[in-house]
Coordinates of C-alpha atoms in Angstrom, one line a residue:
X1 CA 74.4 4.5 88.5
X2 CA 77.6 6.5 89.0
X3 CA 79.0 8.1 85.7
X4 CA 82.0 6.3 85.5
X5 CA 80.5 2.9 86.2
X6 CA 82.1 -0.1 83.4
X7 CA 78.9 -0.4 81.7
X8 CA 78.5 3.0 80.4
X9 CA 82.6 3.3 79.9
X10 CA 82.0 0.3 77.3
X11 CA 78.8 1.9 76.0
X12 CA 80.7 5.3 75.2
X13 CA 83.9 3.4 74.0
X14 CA 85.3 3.9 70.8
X15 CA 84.9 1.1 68.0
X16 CA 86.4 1.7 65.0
X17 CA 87.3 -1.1 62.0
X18 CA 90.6 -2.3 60.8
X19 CA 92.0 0.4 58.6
X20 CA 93.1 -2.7 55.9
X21 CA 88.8 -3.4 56.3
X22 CA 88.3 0.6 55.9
X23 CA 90.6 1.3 52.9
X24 CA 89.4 -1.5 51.1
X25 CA 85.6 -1.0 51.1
X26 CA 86.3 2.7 50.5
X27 CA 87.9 1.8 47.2
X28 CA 85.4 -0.6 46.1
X29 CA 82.9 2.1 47.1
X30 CA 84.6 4.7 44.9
X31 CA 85.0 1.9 42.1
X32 CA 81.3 1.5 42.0
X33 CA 80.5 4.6 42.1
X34 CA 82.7 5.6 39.2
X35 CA 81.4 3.0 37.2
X36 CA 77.6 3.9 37.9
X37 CA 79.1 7.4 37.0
X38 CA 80.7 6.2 33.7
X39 CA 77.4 3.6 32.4
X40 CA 75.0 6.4 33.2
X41 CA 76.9 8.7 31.2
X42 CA 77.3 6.4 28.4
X43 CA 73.3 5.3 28.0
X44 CA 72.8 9.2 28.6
X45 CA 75.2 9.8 25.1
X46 CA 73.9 7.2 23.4
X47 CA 77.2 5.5 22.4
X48 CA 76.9 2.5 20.2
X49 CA 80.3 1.5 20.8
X50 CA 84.0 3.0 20.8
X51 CA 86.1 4.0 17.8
X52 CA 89.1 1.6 17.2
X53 CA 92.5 3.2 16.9
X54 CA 95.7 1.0 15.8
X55 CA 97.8 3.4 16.6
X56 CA 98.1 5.8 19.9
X57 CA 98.4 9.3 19.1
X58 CA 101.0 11.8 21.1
X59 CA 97.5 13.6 22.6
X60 CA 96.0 10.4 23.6
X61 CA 99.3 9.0 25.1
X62 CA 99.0 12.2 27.1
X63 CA 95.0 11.4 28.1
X64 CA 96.0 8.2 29.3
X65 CA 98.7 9.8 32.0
X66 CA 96.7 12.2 33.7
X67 CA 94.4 9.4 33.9
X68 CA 96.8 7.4 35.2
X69 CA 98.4 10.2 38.0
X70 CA 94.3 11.5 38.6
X71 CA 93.5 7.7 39.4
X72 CA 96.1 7.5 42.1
X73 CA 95.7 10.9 43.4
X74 CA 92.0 9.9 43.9
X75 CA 93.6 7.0 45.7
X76 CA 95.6 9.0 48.0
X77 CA 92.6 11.1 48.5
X78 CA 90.6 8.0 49.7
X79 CA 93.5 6.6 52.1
X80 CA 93.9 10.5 53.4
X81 CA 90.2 11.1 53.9
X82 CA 90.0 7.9 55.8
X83 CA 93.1 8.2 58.2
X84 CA 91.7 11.9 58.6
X85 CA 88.5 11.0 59.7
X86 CA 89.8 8.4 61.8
X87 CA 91.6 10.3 64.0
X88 CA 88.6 13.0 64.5
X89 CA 87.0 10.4 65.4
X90 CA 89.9 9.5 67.9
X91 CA 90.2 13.2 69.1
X92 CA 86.4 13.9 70.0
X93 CA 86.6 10.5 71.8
X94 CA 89.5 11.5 73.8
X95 CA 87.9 15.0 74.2
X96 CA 84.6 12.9 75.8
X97 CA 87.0 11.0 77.6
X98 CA 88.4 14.5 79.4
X99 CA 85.3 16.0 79.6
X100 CA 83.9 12.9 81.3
X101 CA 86.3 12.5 83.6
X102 CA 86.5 16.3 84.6
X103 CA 82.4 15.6 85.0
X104 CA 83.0 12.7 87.3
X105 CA 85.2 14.4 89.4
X106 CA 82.8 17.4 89.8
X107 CA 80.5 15.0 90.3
X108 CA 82.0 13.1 93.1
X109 CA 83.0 16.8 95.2
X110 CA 79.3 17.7 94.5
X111 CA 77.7 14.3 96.1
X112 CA 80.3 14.6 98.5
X113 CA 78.9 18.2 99.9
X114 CA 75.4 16.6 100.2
X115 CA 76.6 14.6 102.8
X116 CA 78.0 17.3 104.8
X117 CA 76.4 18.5 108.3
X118 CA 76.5 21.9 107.3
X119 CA 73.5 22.9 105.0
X120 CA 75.3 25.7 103.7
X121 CA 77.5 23.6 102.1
X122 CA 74.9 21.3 101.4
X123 CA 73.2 24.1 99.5
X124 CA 76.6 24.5 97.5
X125 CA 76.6 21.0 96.6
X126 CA 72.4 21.3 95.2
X127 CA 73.7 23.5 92.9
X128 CA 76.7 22.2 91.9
X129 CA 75.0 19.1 90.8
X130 CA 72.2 21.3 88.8
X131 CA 75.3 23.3 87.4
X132 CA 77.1 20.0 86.4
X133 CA 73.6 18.4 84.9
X134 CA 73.5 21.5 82.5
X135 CA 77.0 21.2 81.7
X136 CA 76.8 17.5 81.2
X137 CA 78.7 15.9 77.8
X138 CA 75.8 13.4 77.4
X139 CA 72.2 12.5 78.2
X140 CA 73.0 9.7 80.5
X141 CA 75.6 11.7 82.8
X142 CA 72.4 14.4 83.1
X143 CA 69.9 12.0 84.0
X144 CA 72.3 10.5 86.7
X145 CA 72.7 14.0 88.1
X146 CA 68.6 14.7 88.6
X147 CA 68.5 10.9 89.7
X148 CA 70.9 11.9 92.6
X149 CA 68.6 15.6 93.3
X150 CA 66.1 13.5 93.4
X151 CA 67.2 10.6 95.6
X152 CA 68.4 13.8 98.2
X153 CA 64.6 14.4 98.1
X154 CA 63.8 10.7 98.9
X155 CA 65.9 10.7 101.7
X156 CA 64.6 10.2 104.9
X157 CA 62.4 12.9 106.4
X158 CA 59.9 13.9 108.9
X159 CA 57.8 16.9 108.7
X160 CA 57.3 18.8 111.9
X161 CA 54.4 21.3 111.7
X162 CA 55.3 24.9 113.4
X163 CA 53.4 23.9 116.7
X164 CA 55.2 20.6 117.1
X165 CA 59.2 22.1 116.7
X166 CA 60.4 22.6 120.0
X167 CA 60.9 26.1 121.7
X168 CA 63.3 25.4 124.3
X169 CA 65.8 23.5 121.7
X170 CA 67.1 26.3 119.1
X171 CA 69.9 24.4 117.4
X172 CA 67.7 21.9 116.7
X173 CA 65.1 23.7 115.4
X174 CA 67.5 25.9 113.2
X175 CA 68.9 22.8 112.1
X176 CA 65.5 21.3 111.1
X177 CA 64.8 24.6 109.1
X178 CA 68.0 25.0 107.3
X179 CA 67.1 21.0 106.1
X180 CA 63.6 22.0 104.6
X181 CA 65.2 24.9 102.7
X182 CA 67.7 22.3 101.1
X183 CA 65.0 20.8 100.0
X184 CA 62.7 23.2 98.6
X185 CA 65.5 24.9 96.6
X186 CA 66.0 21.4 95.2
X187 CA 62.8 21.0 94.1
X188 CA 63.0 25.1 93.3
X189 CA 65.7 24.0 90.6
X190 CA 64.0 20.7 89.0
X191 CA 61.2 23.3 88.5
X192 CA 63.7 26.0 87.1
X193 CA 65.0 23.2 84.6
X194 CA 61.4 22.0 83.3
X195 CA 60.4 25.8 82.6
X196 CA 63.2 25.9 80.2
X197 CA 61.8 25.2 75.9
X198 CA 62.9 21.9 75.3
X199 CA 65.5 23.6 72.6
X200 CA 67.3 25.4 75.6
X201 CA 70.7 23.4 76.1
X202 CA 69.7 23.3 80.0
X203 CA 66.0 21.9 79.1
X204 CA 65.6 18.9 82.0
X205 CA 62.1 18.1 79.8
X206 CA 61.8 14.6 78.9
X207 CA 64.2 13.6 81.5
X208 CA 62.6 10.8 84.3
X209 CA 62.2 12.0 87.8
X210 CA 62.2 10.2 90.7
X211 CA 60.1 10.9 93.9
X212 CA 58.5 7.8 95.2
X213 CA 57.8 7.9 98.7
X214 CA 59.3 11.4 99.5
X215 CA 58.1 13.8 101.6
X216 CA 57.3 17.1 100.3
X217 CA 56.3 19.8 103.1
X218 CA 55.9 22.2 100.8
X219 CA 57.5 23.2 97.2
X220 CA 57.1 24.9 94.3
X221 CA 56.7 23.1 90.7
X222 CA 54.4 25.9 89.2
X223 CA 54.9 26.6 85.6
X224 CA 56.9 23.1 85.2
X225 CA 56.4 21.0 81.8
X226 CA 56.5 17.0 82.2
X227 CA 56.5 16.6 78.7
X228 CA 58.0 13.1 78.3
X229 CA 60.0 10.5 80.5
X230 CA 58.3 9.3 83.9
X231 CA 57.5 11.4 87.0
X232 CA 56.7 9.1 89.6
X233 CA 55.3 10.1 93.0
X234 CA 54.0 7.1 93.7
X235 CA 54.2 6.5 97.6
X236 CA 55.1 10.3 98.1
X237 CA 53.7 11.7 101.1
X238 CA 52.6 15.6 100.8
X239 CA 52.2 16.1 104.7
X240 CA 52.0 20.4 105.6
X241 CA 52.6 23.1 103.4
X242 CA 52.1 24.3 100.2
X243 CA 52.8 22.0 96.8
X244 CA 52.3 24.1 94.4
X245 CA 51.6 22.8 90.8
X246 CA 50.0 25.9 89.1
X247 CA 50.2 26.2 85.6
X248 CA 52.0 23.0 85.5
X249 CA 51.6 21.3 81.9
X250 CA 51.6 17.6 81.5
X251 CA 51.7 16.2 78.0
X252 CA 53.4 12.9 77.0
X253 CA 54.7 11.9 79.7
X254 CA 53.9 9.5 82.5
X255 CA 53.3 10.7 86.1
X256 CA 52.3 8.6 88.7
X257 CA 51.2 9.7 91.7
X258 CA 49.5 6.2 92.8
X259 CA 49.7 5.1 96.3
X260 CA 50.2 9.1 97.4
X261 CA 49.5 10.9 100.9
X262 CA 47.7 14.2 101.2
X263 CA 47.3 15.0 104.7
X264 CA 47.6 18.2 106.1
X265 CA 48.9 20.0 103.1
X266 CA 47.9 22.2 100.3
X267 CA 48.4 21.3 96.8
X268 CA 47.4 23.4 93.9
X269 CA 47.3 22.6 90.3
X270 CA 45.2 25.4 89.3
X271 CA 45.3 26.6 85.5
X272 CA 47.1 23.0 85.0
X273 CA 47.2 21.6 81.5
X274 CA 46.6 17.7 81.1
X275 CA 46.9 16.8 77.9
X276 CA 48.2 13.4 75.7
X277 CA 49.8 11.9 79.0
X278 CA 49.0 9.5 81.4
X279 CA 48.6 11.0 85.0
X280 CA 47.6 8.1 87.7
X281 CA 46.2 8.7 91.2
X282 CA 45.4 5.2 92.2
X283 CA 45.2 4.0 95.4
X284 CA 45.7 8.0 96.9
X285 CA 44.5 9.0 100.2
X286 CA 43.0 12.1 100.8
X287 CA 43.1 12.5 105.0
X288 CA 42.8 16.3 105.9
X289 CA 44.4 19.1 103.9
X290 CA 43.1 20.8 100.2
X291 CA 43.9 19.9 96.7
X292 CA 43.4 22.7 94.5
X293 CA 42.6 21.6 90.8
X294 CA 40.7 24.6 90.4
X295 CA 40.8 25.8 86.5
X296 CA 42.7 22.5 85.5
X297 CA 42.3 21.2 81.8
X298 CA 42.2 17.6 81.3
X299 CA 42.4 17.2 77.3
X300 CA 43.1 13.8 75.6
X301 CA 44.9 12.4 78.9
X302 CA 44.3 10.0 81.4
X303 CA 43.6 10.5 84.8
X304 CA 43.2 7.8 87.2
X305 CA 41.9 7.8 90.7
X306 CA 41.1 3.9 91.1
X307 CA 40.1 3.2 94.6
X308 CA 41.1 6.7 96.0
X309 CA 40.3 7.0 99.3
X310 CA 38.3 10.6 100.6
X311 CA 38.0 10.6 104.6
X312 CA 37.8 14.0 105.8
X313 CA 39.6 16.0 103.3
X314 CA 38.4 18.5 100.9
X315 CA 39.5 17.9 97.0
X316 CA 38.5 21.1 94.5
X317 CA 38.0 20.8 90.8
X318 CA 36.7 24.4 90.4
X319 CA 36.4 25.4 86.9
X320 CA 38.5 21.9 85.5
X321 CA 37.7 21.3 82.2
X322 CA 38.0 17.4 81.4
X323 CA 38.0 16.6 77.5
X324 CA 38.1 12.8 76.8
X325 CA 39.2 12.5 79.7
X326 CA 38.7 9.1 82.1
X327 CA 38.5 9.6 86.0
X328 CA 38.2 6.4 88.4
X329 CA 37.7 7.5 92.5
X330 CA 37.8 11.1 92.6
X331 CA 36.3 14.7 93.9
X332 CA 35.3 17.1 91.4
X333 CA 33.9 20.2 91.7
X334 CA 32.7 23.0 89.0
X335 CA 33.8 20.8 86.5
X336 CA 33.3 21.0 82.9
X337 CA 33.4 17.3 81.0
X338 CA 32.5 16.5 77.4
X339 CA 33.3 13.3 75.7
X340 CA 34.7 11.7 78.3
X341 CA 34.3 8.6 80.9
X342 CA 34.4 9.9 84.6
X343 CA 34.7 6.9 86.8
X344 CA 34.4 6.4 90.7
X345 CA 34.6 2.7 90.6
X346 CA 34.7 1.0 93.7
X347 CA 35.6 4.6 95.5
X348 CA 35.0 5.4 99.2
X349 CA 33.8 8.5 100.1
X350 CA 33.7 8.9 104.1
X351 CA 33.3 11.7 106.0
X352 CA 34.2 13.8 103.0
X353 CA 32.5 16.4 100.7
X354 CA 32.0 15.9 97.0
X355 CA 31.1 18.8 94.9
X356 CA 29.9 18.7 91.3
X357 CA 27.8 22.1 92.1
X358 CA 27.1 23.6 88.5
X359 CA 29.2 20.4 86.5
X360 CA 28.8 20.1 82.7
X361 CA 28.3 17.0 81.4
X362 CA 28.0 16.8 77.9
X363 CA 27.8 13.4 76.5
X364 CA 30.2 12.0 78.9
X365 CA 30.0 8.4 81.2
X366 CA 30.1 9.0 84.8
X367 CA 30.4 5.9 86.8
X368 CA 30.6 5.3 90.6
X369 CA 29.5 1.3 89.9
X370 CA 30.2 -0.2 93.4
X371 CA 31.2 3.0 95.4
X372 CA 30.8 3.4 98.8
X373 CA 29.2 7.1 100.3
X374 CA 29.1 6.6 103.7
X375 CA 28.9 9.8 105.7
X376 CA 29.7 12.0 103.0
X377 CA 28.1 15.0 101.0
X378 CA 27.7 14.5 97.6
X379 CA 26.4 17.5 95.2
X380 CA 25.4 17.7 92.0
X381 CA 23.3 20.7 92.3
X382 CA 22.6 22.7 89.5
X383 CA 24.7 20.4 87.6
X384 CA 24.2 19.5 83.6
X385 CA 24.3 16.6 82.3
X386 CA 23.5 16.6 78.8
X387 CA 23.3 13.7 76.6
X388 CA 25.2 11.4 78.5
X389 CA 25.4 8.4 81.5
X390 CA 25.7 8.5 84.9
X391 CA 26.1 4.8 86.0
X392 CA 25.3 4.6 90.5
X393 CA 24.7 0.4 89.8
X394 CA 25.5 -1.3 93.2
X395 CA 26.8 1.5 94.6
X396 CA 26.2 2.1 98.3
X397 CA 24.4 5.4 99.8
X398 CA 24.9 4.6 103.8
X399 CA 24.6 7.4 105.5
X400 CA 25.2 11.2 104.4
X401 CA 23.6 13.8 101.9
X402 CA 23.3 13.1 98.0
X403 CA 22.0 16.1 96.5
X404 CA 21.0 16.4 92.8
X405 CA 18.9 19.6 93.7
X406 CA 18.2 21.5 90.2
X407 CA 20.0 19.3 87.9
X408 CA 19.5 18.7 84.5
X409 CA 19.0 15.9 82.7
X410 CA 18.3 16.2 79.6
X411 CA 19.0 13.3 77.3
X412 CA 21.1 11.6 79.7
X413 CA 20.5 8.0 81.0
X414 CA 20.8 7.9 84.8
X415 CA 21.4 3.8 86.1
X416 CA 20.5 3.2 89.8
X417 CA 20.5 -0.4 89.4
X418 CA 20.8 -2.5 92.5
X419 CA 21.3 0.7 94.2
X420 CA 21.3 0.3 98.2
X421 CA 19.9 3.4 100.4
X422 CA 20.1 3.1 103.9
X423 CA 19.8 6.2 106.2
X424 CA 21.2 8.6 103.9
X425 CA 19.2 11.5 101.9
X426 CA 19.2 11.5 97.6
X427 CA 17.4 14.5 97.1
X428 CA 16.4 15.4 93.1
X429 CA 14.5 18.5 94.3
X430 CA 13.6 20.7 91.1
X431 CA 15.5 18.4 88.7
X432 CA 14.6 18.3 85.6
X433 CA 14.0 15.3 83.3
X434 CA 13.3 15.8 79.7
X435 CA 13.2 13.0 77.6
X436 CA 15.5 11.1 79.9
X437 CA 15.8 7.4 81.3
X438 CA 16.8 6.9 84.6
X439 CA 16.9 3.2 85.8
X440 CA 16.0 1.9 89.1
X441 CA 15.7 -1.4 88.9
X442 CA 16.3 -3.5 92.0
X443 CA 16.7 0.0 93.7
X444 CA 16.7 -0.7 97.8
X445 CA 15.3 2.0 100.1
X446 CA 16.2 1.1 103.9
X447 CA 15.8 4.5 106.1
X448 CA 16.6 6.5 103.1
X449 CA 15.0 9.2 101.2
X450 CA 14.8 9.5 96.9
X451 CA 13.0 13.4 96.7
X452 CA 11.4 14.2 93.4
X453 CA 8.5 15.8 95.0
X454 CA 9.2 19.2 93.3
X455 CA 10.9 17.3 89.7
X456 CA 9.8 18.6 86.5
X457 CA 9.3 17.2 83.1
X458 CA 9.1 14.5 81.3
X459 CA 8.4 11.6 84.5
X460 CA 11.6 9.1 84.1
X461 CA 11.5 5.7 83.3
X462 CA 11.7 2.4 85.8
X463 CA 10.9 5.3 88.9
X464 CA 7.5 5.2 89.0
X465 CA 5.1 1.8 89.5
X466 CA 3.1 0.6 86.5
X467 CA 0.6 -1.6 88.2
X468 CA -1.1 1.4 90.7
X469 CA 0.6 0.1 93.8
X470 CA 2.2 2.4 96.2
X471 CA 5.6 3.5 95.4
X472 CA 8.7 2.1 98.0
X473 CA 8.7 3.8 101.4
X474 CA 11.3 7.0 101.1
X475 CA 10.6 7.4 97.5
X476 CA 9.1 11.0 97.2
X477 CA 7.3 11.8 93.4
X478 CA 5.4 14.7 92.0
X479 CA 1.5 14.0 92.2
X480 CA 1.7 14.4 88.5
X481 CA 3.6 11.7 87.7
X482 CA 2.6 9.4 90.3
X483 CA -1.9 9.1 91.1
X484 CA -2.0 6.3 93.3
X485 CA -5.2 4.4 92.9
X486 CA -8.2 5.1 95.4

């Protein structure tokens, strides 16, 4: 919406009352007052009642007028209070009227330059917007400013990796190059802004940003706080380069990276801070390239990854920390959880690697009910998972490595309920059971292999038969746990 549109003319418009209205309720205000004023003092006293006088002396006579002349000074007062208020009231409106229509002219030379062929002076015009956002008379005429940076970003744009830019054509390449640095120092200034303490007059925190289905080749939000507002990148496409999201801090606010690409490119939120806010990643496809969330801290948030998609590219969780946290579809690795639900539901994992190599668990719920691993390398060796549940019912191991190679389970329920195996390898080599339950009931081994020939501890519950017949074909157990019958 431009800032001079009708609608927020009529929302910034002046209203004042009648002055007849004004002046009159100020009077019986005062009145009332004076009279609460007068009573309050009179039960405070004590007074029974007031001394008669037949006669008016010279000194009360006197009383009585500079009653009389204080009563309509106070009058005058009221009526000069009011008209003086009023027309403050008038001048800061006309000063917001100036000031906004100084702003909407700035505004107008500013959009104006984006649209120029030169990127020079589309540069100028970048800055000029951030310059008039920071200089903005209200919030409104801000947030239309980073709505317009932002809709520049969602613009129509193709990234061309280095090897695909042709050699022979030089202007067009320059041209193509001067276009992603427009870009980048966009995003370079939405990132400046969200640095800022949300008491610095030039804070953009708790502002909504826009980015659905933009491109981003590359660009720097490290340090950035999304505290606040929405941040949607649902749609976006992060295709080459480097997105860096280091150090970024989300708390309170809403981003929404559902429906995103990651293909080709590197994105890094390493040392980010999750915390109180809603972050969604539903629906995201992960096709080549690396995302970093190496170091992360999830705490008291919401992080969804419903029905991500992993074919062939490499997701890192190194070192995350997830604190009541709840995760549906994704790729963790080195992760630290506690309290929290972890969630894979109905995830599919193809040609991709999953690491949870030396996860903590610690009375969390992992669930990848109805996933699909087909192809894929999932490891939780050396994991720990402490006191909590890892749900695999009806999920589907077709193909590819699951490796649970010296993890721990130690007071943990583990559910393979109408788990299907067929041609991939669950190995549980040197895991370690004590006092656990792991379920699997209605469990199907077709071509597959379950290892717990080298398991130790107390033998789980549900794995091995009760009635001395052989256990299913792929289904590897320590000889003390299972002494088949001669």
């Amino acid at each position: 919406m431009s800032p001079n549109s009708p609608r927020r003319q009529e929302r910034r418009g002046l209203r004042l009352w009648p002055v007849g209205i004004v002046l009159a309720l100020t009077f019986v205000t005062a009145i009332a007052i004076a009279a609460g004023v007068f009573f309050a003092g009179w039960d405070l006293l004590g007074a029974q009642g007031l001394k008669p006088q037949r006669q008016l002396t010279s000194q009360t006579l006197f009383d009585l007028v500079k009653l009389s002349f204080g009563v309509v000074a106070g009058a005058g007062a009221l009526v000069a209070l009011v008209v003086a208020y009023r027309r403050q009231r008038v001048d800061e409106d006309g000063a917001l009227r100036d000031a906004t229509r100084l702003h909407t002219e700035r505004f107008t030379t500013a959009v104006s330059q984006l649209g120029e062929e030169s990127a020079a002076v589309r540069l100028g015009g970048v800055h000029a917007l951030a310059g008039l956002a920071d200089d903005a008379p209200t919030r409104d005429l801000r947030q239309t400013c980073i709505d317009v940076l932002c809709a520049y970003l969602r613009l129509p744009y193709e990234y061309v990796p280095e090897a695909g830019q042709p050699s022979d054509d030089v202007s067009a390449r320059h041209a193509y190059m001067a276009m992603r640095e427009v870009r980048h120092t966009t995003i370079r200034l939405i990132r400046d802004h969200l640095r800022l303490p949300p008491e610095h007059p030039h804070s953009w925190r708790g502002h909504d940003l826009d980015f659905t289905g933009a491109v981003f080749d590359g660009g720097d939000f490290s340090g950035a706080h999304f505290s606040g507002g929405t941040v949607d990148f649902s749609g976006a496409h992060f295709s080459g380069g480097n997105v860096d999201f280091s150090d970024a801090h989300f708390s309170g606010s809403i981003v929404d990276f559902n429906s995103a690409h990651f293909s080709g490119s590197t994105i890094d939120f390493r040392l980010s801070r999750f915390s109180g806010g809603i972050v969604a990643f539903n629906y995201v496809m992960f096709t080549g390239g690396i995302v970093y969330f190496s170091d992360a801290h999830f705490s008291g948030g919401i992080v969804l990854f419903t029905g991500a998609e992993f074919s062939g590219g490499t997701v890192v969780f190194i070192g995350a920390h997830f604190s009541g946290t709840r995760f549906t579809g994704t790729h963790i690795s080195g992760t630290h959880i506690s309290s929290g639900t972890v969630r894979f539901d109905q995830a599919l994992f193809s040609g991709s690697t999953v690491l949870f190599t030396g996860a903590y668990f610690f009375g969390s719920i992992v669930d990848f009910k109805g996933a699909h691993f087909s192809g894929s390398t999932i490891d939780f060796n050396r994991a720990q998972l402490s006191g909590g549940t890892v749900h695999f019912t009806d999920t589907n191991f077709s193909g590819g490595t699951v490796h649970f190679t010296d993890t721990n389970f130690s007071g943990s329920t583990i559910d393979f309920m109408a788990a299907h195996f067929s041609g991939s390898t669950v190995d549980f080599a040197g895991a370690l059971f004590n006092a656990g339950i792991v379920d699997f009931a209605e469990m199907q081994l077709s071509g597959g292999t379950v290892d717990f020939s080298t398991a130790d501890g107390v033998k789980p519950s549900g794995l091995v038969p009760q009635d001395g017949q052989p256990p299913p074909t792929g289904l590897h157990l320590p000889p003390r746990w299972y002494r088949p019958t001669s």
